[in-house]
Coordinates of C-alpha atoms and ligand atoms in Angstrom, one line a residue:
X1 CA 12.9 13.2 17.3
X2 CA 13.5 11.3 20.9
X3 CA 13.5 7.9 21.3
X4 CA 10.9 8.2 24.4
X5 CA 8.6 10.5 24.7
X6 CA 6.5 11.0 27.9
X7 CA 3.1 12.7 27.9
X8 CA 0.2 13.3 30.3
X9 CA -2.1 10.5 28.9
X10 CA 0.9 8.0 28.4
X11 CA 4.2 7.1 26.4
X12 CA 5.6 6.4 23.3
X13 CA 9.0 5.4 21.9
X14 CA 10.9 3.2 19.4
X15 CA 10.7 0.1 20.5
X16 CA 13.9 -1.7 21.7
X17 CA 15.5 1.9 22.5
X18 CA 13.7 4.3 24.1
X19 CA 10.6 1.8 24.2
X20 CA 11.4 -1.4 26.6
X21 CA 9.5 -4.1 28.0
X22 CA 10.7 -2.3 31.5
X23 CA 9.4 1.0 30.9
X24 CA 6.0 -0.5 29.5
X25 CA 5.8 -2.5 33.0
X26 CA 6.8 0.3 34.9
X27 CA 4.4 2.6 33.7
X28 CA 1.7 -0.5 34.1
X29 CA 2.7 -0.7 37.8
X30 CA 2.5 2.8 38.2
X31 CA -1.0 2.8 36.5
X32 CA -2.4 0.1 38.0
X33 CA -1.4 1.6 41.9
X34 CA -3.0 5.3 40.6
X35 CA -6.3 2.9 39.7
X36 CA -5.8 1.4 43.0
X37 CA -5.6 -2.2 42.0
X38 CA -9.1 -2.4 40.8
X39 CA -10.1 -4.1 37.1
X40 CA -7.9 -2.7 34.0
X41 CA -9.0 -3.4 30.0
X42 CA -6.0 -4.1 28.2
X43 CA -5.9 -3.3 24.0
X44 CA -3.4 -3.4 21.3
X45 CA -3.3 -2.6 18.0
X46 CA -1.3 -5.0 15.7
X47 CA 2.0 -3.7 15.7
X48 CA 4.5 -6.5 15.7
X49 CA 5.7 -5.8 18.8
X50 CA 2.6 -5.0 20.4
X51 CA 2.5 -9.0 21.5
X52 CA 5.5 -8.7 23.5
X53 CA 4.6 -5.1 25.2
X54 CA 1.0 -6.7 26.0
X55 CA 2.6 -9.1 28.2
X56 CA 4.8 -6.8 29.9
X57 CA 1.7 -4.3 30.6
X58 CA -0.3 -7.3 32.0
X59 CA 2.6 -8.9 34.3
X60 CA 3.1 -5.1 35.6
X61 CA -1.1 -4.8 36.4
X62 CA -0.8 -8.4 37.9
X63 CA 2.1 -7.6 40.0
X64 CA 0.6 -4.5 41.5
X65 CA -2.2 -6.4 42.0
X66 CA -5.0 -5.5 39.2
X67 CA -7.2 -8.0 37.9
X68 CA -6.8 -7.7 33.9
X69 CA -9.1 -8.0 31.3
X70 CA -7.6 -8.7 27.9
X71 CA -9.3 -7.8 24.6
X72 CA -5.8 -8.0 22.4
X73 CA -6.1 -6.4 19.1
X74 CA -9.1 -3.8 19.3
X75 CA -9.2 -0.2 18.2
X76 CA -8.3 2.8 20.7
X77 CA -12.3 3.5 20.9
X78 CA -13.4 -0.2 21.5
X79 CA -10.7 0.0 24.3
X80 CA -11.9 3.0 25.7
X81 CA -15.4 1.8 25.4
X82 CA -15.0 -1.3 27.2
X83 CA -13.4 0.1 29.9
X84 CA -17.1 2.2 30.7
X85 CA -18.8 -0.9 29.7
X86 CA -17.3 -3.5 31.9
X87 CA -17.0 -0.9 34.8
X88 CA -13.4 -1.1 35.0
X89 CA -11.0 1.0 36.5
X90 CA -9.0 2.1 33.7
X91 CA -7.8 0.8 30.9
X92 CA -3.9 0.8 29.0
X93 CA -4.5 1.0 25.0
X94 CA -1.2 0.0 23.8
X95 CA -0.6 1.6 20.6
X96 CA 1.9 4.2 18.8
X97 CA -1.2 5.4 16.5
X98 CA -0.2 6.6 13.3
X99 CA 3.6 6.5 14.2
X100 CA 5.8 4.6 12.2
X101 CA 6.0 0.8 12.5
X102 CA 9.2 0.8 14.7
X103 CA 7.2 3.1 17.4
X104 CA 4.7 1.9 19.9
X105 CA 3.1 3.5 23.2
X106 CA 0.9 3.1 25.9
X107 CA -2.0 5.5 25.9
X108 CA -3.8 5.3 29.6
X109 CA -7.3 5.3 30.1
X110 CA -9.2 6.6 33.2
X111 CA -12.6 4.6 34.5
X112 CA -15.0 7.2 32.5
X113 CA -13.2 5.9 28.9
X114 CA -11.5 9.0 28.7
X115 CA -7.2 9.4 28.2
X116 CA -5.8 10.8 31.3
X117 CA -5.9 14.4 31.7
X118 CA -2.6 16.7 32.9
X119 CA -3.8 16.4 36.4
X120 CA -4.0 12.5 36.7
X121 CA -1.1 12.0 34.2
X122 CA 1.0 13.6 36.5
X123 CA -0.1 11.6 39.3
X124 CA 0.5 8.3 37.5
X125 CA 4.3 9.7 36.6
X126 CA 4.6 10.8 40.7
X127 CA 3.9 6.8 41.6
X128 CA 6.1 5.6 38.8
X129 CA 9.2 7.8 40.2
X130 CA 8.2 6.6 43.7
X131 CA 8.7 3.2 45.3
X132 CA 5.9 1.0 43.6
X133 CA 4.2 -1.2 46.5
X134 CA 4.3 -4.7 44.7
X135 CA 1.4 -7.1 45.8
X136 CA 2.1 -10.1 47.7
X137 CA 2.3 -13.5 46.1
X138 CA -1.2 -13.9 47.6
X139 CA -3.0 -10.6 46.6
X140 CA -1.4 -10.5 42.9
X141 CA -4.3 -10.2 40.3
X142 CA -6.3 -12.4 37.7
X143 CA -6.0 -12.4 34.2
X144 CA -9.1 -13.2 32.1
X145 CA -10.1 -12.4 28.4
X146 CA -13.2 -10.6 27.2
X147 CA -14.5 -11.8 23.8
X148 CA -17.4 -9.2 23.0
X149 CA -15.8 -5.8 23.1
X150 CA -16.2 -5.3 19.3
X151 CA -19.4 -7.0 19.3
X152 CA -20.1 -4.3 21.8
X153 CA -19.0 -1.3 19.9
X154 CA -20.6 -2.4 17.0
X155 CA -24.2 -2.8 19.3
X156 CA -23.2 0.6 20.8
X157 CA -23.3 2.2 17.1
X158 CA -26.3 0.2 15.3
X159 CA -28.7 0.8 18.0
X160 CA -28.6 4.7 18.0
X161 CA -32.2 6.4 17.4
X162 CA -30.7 8.1 14.3
X163 CA -29.3 5.3 12.6
X164 CA -31.3 3.1 10.3
X165 CA -29.5 -0.2 9.3
X166 CA -32.3 -1.4 7.2
X167 CA -32.3 2.1 5.2
X168 CA -28.6 1.7 4.9
X169 CA -28.6 -1.9 3.7
X170 CA -31.2 -1.0 0.7
X171 CA -28.3 1.5 -0.9
X172 CA -26.0 -1.8 -1.1
X173 CA -22.9 1.0 -0.8
X174 CA -19.8 -0.9 -2.3
X175 CA -17.3 0.6 0.0
X176 CA -13.3 -0.1 -0.5
X177 CA -11.8 -0.2 3.1
X178 CA -8.2 0.2 3.9
X179 CA -7.2 -0.5 7.7
X180 CA -3.4 -0.6 6.6
X181 CA -2.9 -3.8 8.5
X182 CA -3.9 -2.0 12.2
X183 CA -6.4 -2.8 14.2
X184 CA -8.9 -1.4 12.1
X185 CA -9.2 -5.0 10.5
X186 CA -11.1 -6.8 13.2
X187 CA -13.8 -4.6 13.3
X188 CA -14.3 -1.9 10.0
X189 CA -15.1 -4.6 7.3
X190 CA -17.8 -6.8 10.0
X191 CA -19.2 -3.1 11.0
X192 CA -19.9 -2.5 7.2
X193 CA -21.0 -5.9 6.3
X194 CA -23.6 -5.9 9.4
X195 CA -24.7 -2.4 7.3
X196 CA -25.2 -4.2 4.0
X197 CA -22.3 -2.8 2.3
X198 CA -20.5 -4.9 -0.4
X199 CA -16.6 -4.4 0.9
X200 CA -13.1 -4.5 -1.3
X201 CA -10.6 -4.9 1.6
X202 CA -7.3 -3.5 1.0
X203 CA -4.9 -4.1 3.9
X204 CA -7.1 -5.8 6.1
X205 CA -5.0 -8.2 7.5
X206 CA -3.7 -7.4 11.3
X207 CA -0.2 -8.5 10.6
X208 CA 1.1 -4.6 12.1
X209 CA 3.1 -4.5 8.7
X210 CA 2.1 -1.3 7.5
X211 CA 2.3 -1.4 3.7
X212 CA 2.3 2.7 3.6
X213 CA 2.8 5.2 5.6
X214 CA 0.0 4.7 8.4
X215 CA -0.8 8.4 8.8
X216 CA -4.5 8.5 6.4
X217 CA -3.3 11.9 4.8
X218 CA -4.1 12.3 0.9
X219 CA -0.9 11.7 -0.2
X220 CA -0.9 8.1 1.6
X221 CA -4.4 7.2 0.0
X222 CA -3.2 6.6 -3.5
X223 CA -3.8 2.8 -3.4
X224 CA -7.6 3.2 -1.7
X225 CA -7.9 6.1 -4.6
X226 CA -7.1 3.4 -7.6
X227 CA -9.2 1.2 -6.1
X228 CA -12.3 3.0 -5.6
X229 CA -11.8 3.7 -9.5
X230 CA -11.2 0.6 -10.5
X231 CA -13.5 -1.1 -8.2
X232 CA -16.4 1.5 -9.1
X233 CA -17.1 1.9 -5.4
X234 CA -19.5 4.5 -4.2
X235 CA -16.7 5.5 -1.6
X236 CA -13.4 4.5 0.2
X237 CA -12.9 4.6 4.1
X238 CA -9.2 4.8 5.4
X239 CA -8.3 4.3 9.1
X240 CA -5.6 4.8 11.1
X241 CA -3.4 1.9 12.6
X242 CA -5.5 2.3 16.2
X243 CA -9.1 3.2 14.6
X244 CA -9.6 6.5 15.8
X245 CA -9.6 8.7 12.8
X246 CA -11.4 8.1 9.8
X247 CA -10.4 9.6 5.9
X248 CA -12.7 9.4 3.0
X249 CA -12.1 9.0 -0.6
X250 CA -15.0 9.8 -3.0
X251 CA -16.6 8.1 -5.5
X252 CA -14.5 9.9 -8.2
X253 CA -11.2 8.4 -6.5
X254 CA -10.4 11.8 -4.7
X255 CA -9.2 11.5 -0.5
X256 CA -11.5 14.5 0.2
X257 CA -9.7 15.3 3.2
X258 CA -9.6 14.7 7.3
X259 CA -11.0 17.5 7.9
X260 CA -14.1 16.6 5.9
X261 CA -14.8 13.7 8.2
X262 CA -15.7 15.6 11.1
X263 CA -17.6 18.2 8.8
X264 CA -19.8 15.3 7.0
X265 CA -20.3 14.3 10.9
X266 CA -21.4 17.3 12.0
X267 CA -23.5 17.7 9.4
X268 CA -25.4 14.8 9.7
X269 CA -25.4 15.2 13.6
X270 CA -26.8 18.8 13.8
X271 CA -29.5 18.1 11.2
X272 CA -30.7 15.4 13.9
X273 CA -29.9 16.2 17.0
X274 CA -29.0 19.8 17.0
X275 CA -26.6 20.2 20.1
X276 CA -23.6 22.2 20.7
X277 CA -20.5 21.4 18.4
X278 CA -16.8 21.4 20.2
X279 CA -14.0 21.2 18.3
X280 CA -9.7 22.1 18.6
X281 CA -8.5 25.9 17.8
X282 CA -6.9 24.5 14.6
X283 CA -10.4 22.5 12.7
X284 CA -11.7 23.9 9.8
X285 CA -14.0 26.6 9.4
X286 CA -15.6 24.4 6.8
X287 CA -17.4 22.6 10.1
X288 CA -17.8 25.7 12.0
X289 CA -19.6 27.3 9.0
X290 CA -22.2 24.0 8.7
X291 CA -22.9 24.2 12.8
X292 CA -23.5 27.9 12.1
X293 CA -26.1 27.3 9.4
X294 CA -27.8 24.5 11.7
X295 CA -27.7 27.4 14.5
X296 CA -25.8 25.6 16.6
X297 CA -23.2 26.6 19.8
X298 CA -19.5 26.1 18.7
X299 CA -16.6 25.8 21.2
X300 CA -13.3 25.7 20.9
X301 CA -10.3 24.0 22.5
X302 CA -7.0 23.4 22.8
X303 CA -5.6 20.3 20.4
X304 CA -5.9 17.2 21.7
X305 CA -8.4 14.4 22.4
X306 CA -8.7 15.0 26.2
X307 CA -9.6 18.7 25.7
X308 CA -12.1 18.2 23.5
X309 CA -13.6 15.0 25.3
X310 CA -13.7 16.9 28.5
X311 CA -15.2 20.1 27.2
X312 CA -17.8 17.7 25.4
X313 CA -19.0 16.9 29.0
X314 CA -18.9 20.1 30.5
X315 CA -21.4 21.6 27.9
X316 CA -23.6 18.2 27.2
X317 CA -22.2 18.6 23.6
X318 CA -23.8 16.1 20.7
X319 CA -20.5 15.9 18.6
X320 CA -17.2 17.0 18.7
X321 CA -13.8 16.1 17.2
X322 CA -10.7 17.4 15.4
X323 CA -9.8 18.0 12.1
X324 CA -7.6 14.9 12.1
X325 CA -10.6 12.5 10.9
X326 CA -11.5 12.1 14.6
X327 CA -15.3 12.1 15.2
X328 CA -16.5 12.2 18.8
X329 CA -20.2 11.4 19.2
X330 CA -21.3 11.6 23.2
X331 CA -23.9 9.5 22.6
X332 CA -21.5 6.4 22.2
X333 CA -18.7 7.6 24.2
X334 CA -16.3 10.6 24.7
X335 CA -13.4 9.3 22.6
X336 CA -12.7 9.7 18.7
X337 CA -14.1 6.7 16.8
X338 CA -13.4 5.8 13.1
X339 CA -16.2 3.4 13.0
X340 CA -18.6 5.9 14.2
X341 CA -17.6 8.3 11.7
X342 CA -17.8 5.9 8.9
X343 CA -21.9 4.9 10.1
X344 CA -22.9 8.5 10.2
X345 CA -21.8 9.2 6.9
X346 CA -23.0 6.4 5.6
X347 CA -26.8 7.0 7.1
X348 CA -26.1 10.7 5.6
X349 CA -25.7 9.4 2.1
X350 CA -28.3 7.1 2.4
X351 CA -30.8 9.6 3.8
X352 CA -29.4 12.2 1.6
X353 CA -29.5 9.8 -1.8
X354 CA -26.4 12.4 -3.2
X355 CA -22.7 10.8 -3.2
X356 CA -19.2 12.0 -1.8
X357 CA -18.8 14.5 -4.2
X358 CA -22.2 16.0 -4.8
X359 CA -22.2 16.7 -0.8
X360 CA -18.4 17.7 -0.7
X361 CA -19.5 20.5 -3.2
X362 CA -22.1 22.0 -1.4
X363 CA -19.8 22.4 1.4
X364 CA -18.3 25.9 1.8
X365 CA -15.0 26.0 0.3
X366 CA -11.6 26.6 2.6
X367 CA -8.1 25.5 2.3
X368 CA -5.9 24.9 5.5
X369 CA -1.7 25.3 5.1
X370 CA 0.4 24.3 7.8
X371 CA 3.9 25.3 8.2
X372 CA 6.5 25.3 11.2
X373 CA 9.3 27.2 12.2
X374 CA 12.4 26.0 14.4
X375 CA 13.3 28.4 17.4
X376 CA 17.4 29.3 17.6
X377 CA 17.3 32.2 20.1
X378 CA 13.5 33.0 21.4
X379 CA 11.5 30.9 23.2
X380 CA 8.2 29.8 22.6
X381 CA 6.3 31.6 24.7
X382 CA 8.1 34.7 24.2
X383 CA 6.9 34.3 20.5
X384 CA 3.5 34.5 21.6
X385 CA 4.0 37.1 24.0
X386 CA 5.4 39.2 20.7
X387 CA 2.9 38.2 18.5
X388 CA -0.1 39.3 21.2
X389 CA 2.0 42.8 21.1
X390 CA 1.9 43.0 17.0
X391 CA -1.3 41.9 16.6
X392 CA -2.9 43.7 19.5
X393 CA -5.8 45.4 17.4
X394 CA -6.9 42.4 16.0
X395 CA -9.4 39.4 17.3
X396 CA -6.8 37.6 19.4
X397 CA -8.0 34.1 21.3
X398 CA -5.5 32.3 23.3
X399 CA -7.0 29.0 23.9
X400 CA -3.8 27.0 22.8
X401 CA -1.0 29.2 21.4
X402 CA -2.2 32.4 19.6
X403 CA -4.7 32.2 17.2
X404 CA -5.6 35.4 15.0
X405 CA -9.4 35.1 13.7
X406 CA -10.6 37.4 10.7
X407 CA -14.2 37.7 8.6
X408 CA -13.1 34.6 6.5
X409 CA -9.6 33.3 7.8
X410 CA -7.8 32.5 10.8
X411 CA -3.8 32.2 11.1
X412 CA -3.1 29.8 14.7
X413 CA 0.5 30.0 16.1
X414 CA 1.0 27.2 18.4
X415 CA 4.3 26.2 20.2
X416 CA 4.6 22.5 20.1
X417 CA 4.7 20.3 23.3
X418 CA 7.3 18.0 22.4
X419 CA 9.8 20.2 20.0
X420 CA 11.7 23.7 20.3
X421 CA 9.2 24.6 17.2
X422 CA 6.4 26.6 16.7
X423 CA 3.5 25.6 14.2
X424 CA 1.9 27.7 12.0
X425 CA -1.7 27.0 10.7
X426 CA -3.7 29.2 9.0
X427 CA -7.1 28.9 6.9
X428 CA -8.7 30.8 4.3
X429 CA -11.1 30.5 0.9
X430 CA -8.5 29.7 -1.3
X431 CA -4.7 27.7 -1.2
X432 CA -3.3 30.9 -2.2
X433 CA -4.1 33.2 0.5
X434 CA -3.6 30.5 3.4
X435 CA -0.5 29.9 2.0
X436 CA 0.5 33.4 2.0
X437 CA -0.7 34.0 5.7
X438 CA 1.7 31.0 6.5
X439 CA 4.2 32.5 5.0
X440 CA 3.9 36.5 6.3
X441 CA 3.5 34.6 9.9
X442 CA 6.7 32.5 9.2
X443 CA 8.9 35.3 8.1
X444 CA 7.6 37.6 11.2
X445 CA 8.4 34.9 13.5
X446 CA 12.1 34.7 12.0
X447 CA 12.4 38.2 12.2
X448 CA 11.7 37.7 16.0
X449 CA 14.3 34.9 16.7
Ligands
LIG501 MG1 -5.1 6.9 16.3

């Protein structure tokens, strides 16, 4: 992987190699100019390099005349929501999400609390390449702190019409929480305590020293699974370092898979407030089937939070998200939010009186398999064109790469934006079937190469 990855919604890199204070400063200056010198919220996850990068970002913003509101260690969704709440001109979240500890990055948030889209991101990159006009000494910005961002976030969730903290409290759920020593630690335990949960805290100090691979995939949650069992807890929650992705471990210690986070949230919301659901092209049929059971429309978008969020706004969707544990609830804000996800799931448990295992057992059964092919001779777009010819008689979807939809399964072939690879993802009622769909497609693509 390269040491610096510049994308439309920000930049990510290995600190000290690709990502230096100078790079952070130049992005902050360009973003500040793009925002026309308004008020900018700056948040960060708990990475040990966050403090250093924060000062570079603040210096860049002040230097072009922006006023900076520092909310320090906060999850990404808290920062997004804060931009909207205090009517800032934008926000910068310093995080590399689930990337390993040596990485960090900047995510750029526009005044509506959404990440920048491709067009907005291009404008920032253009400003960065041009002469950046620094403010005179008497026009540089002011720095202030805002202490209520976390409280505001919790309040926005607990005051939703369909969330009944009193009902959830009656159950005294015992919840093991694994925040991987990330930004979730500053808000998740407090939210759960407000919901009357008895919490067992794992990796809940915001040291930024991730004790395990920080991506909340089932294989990284063994400590959480064991703790749920030994503590005889009702469930376990794991969040990624910047608190936008949520994974669930059931009462029997089983990580139920991140796809199920969105599935359960959609199940709850479709029963309370039926309305359109938006998800990306690779999100599970489990979620889609649940939405269909409730008779609500499902709209698919390309992979990426910004695509889902913008489509939700466009069609007035109730809920949306991605299969990586990212739940977006329009009533709070249009960003993936692990706190929203856990609250919806606790309300679902309280209202149904069921456990995670029993709800999970009632969901439609599908299995996803993922693979990738490294391309040598053929371009990523040529692969898509050739597959379009080969599968011309099937139900094809070009939302993001090419997706072949079949009755109870699909195969999605998606060119990577950052590497010369093609991702192949398939879903079918059994693991055997989805694996064979992926293997066949990989062979097919290799034959074209
Ligand atoms: Mg994240």
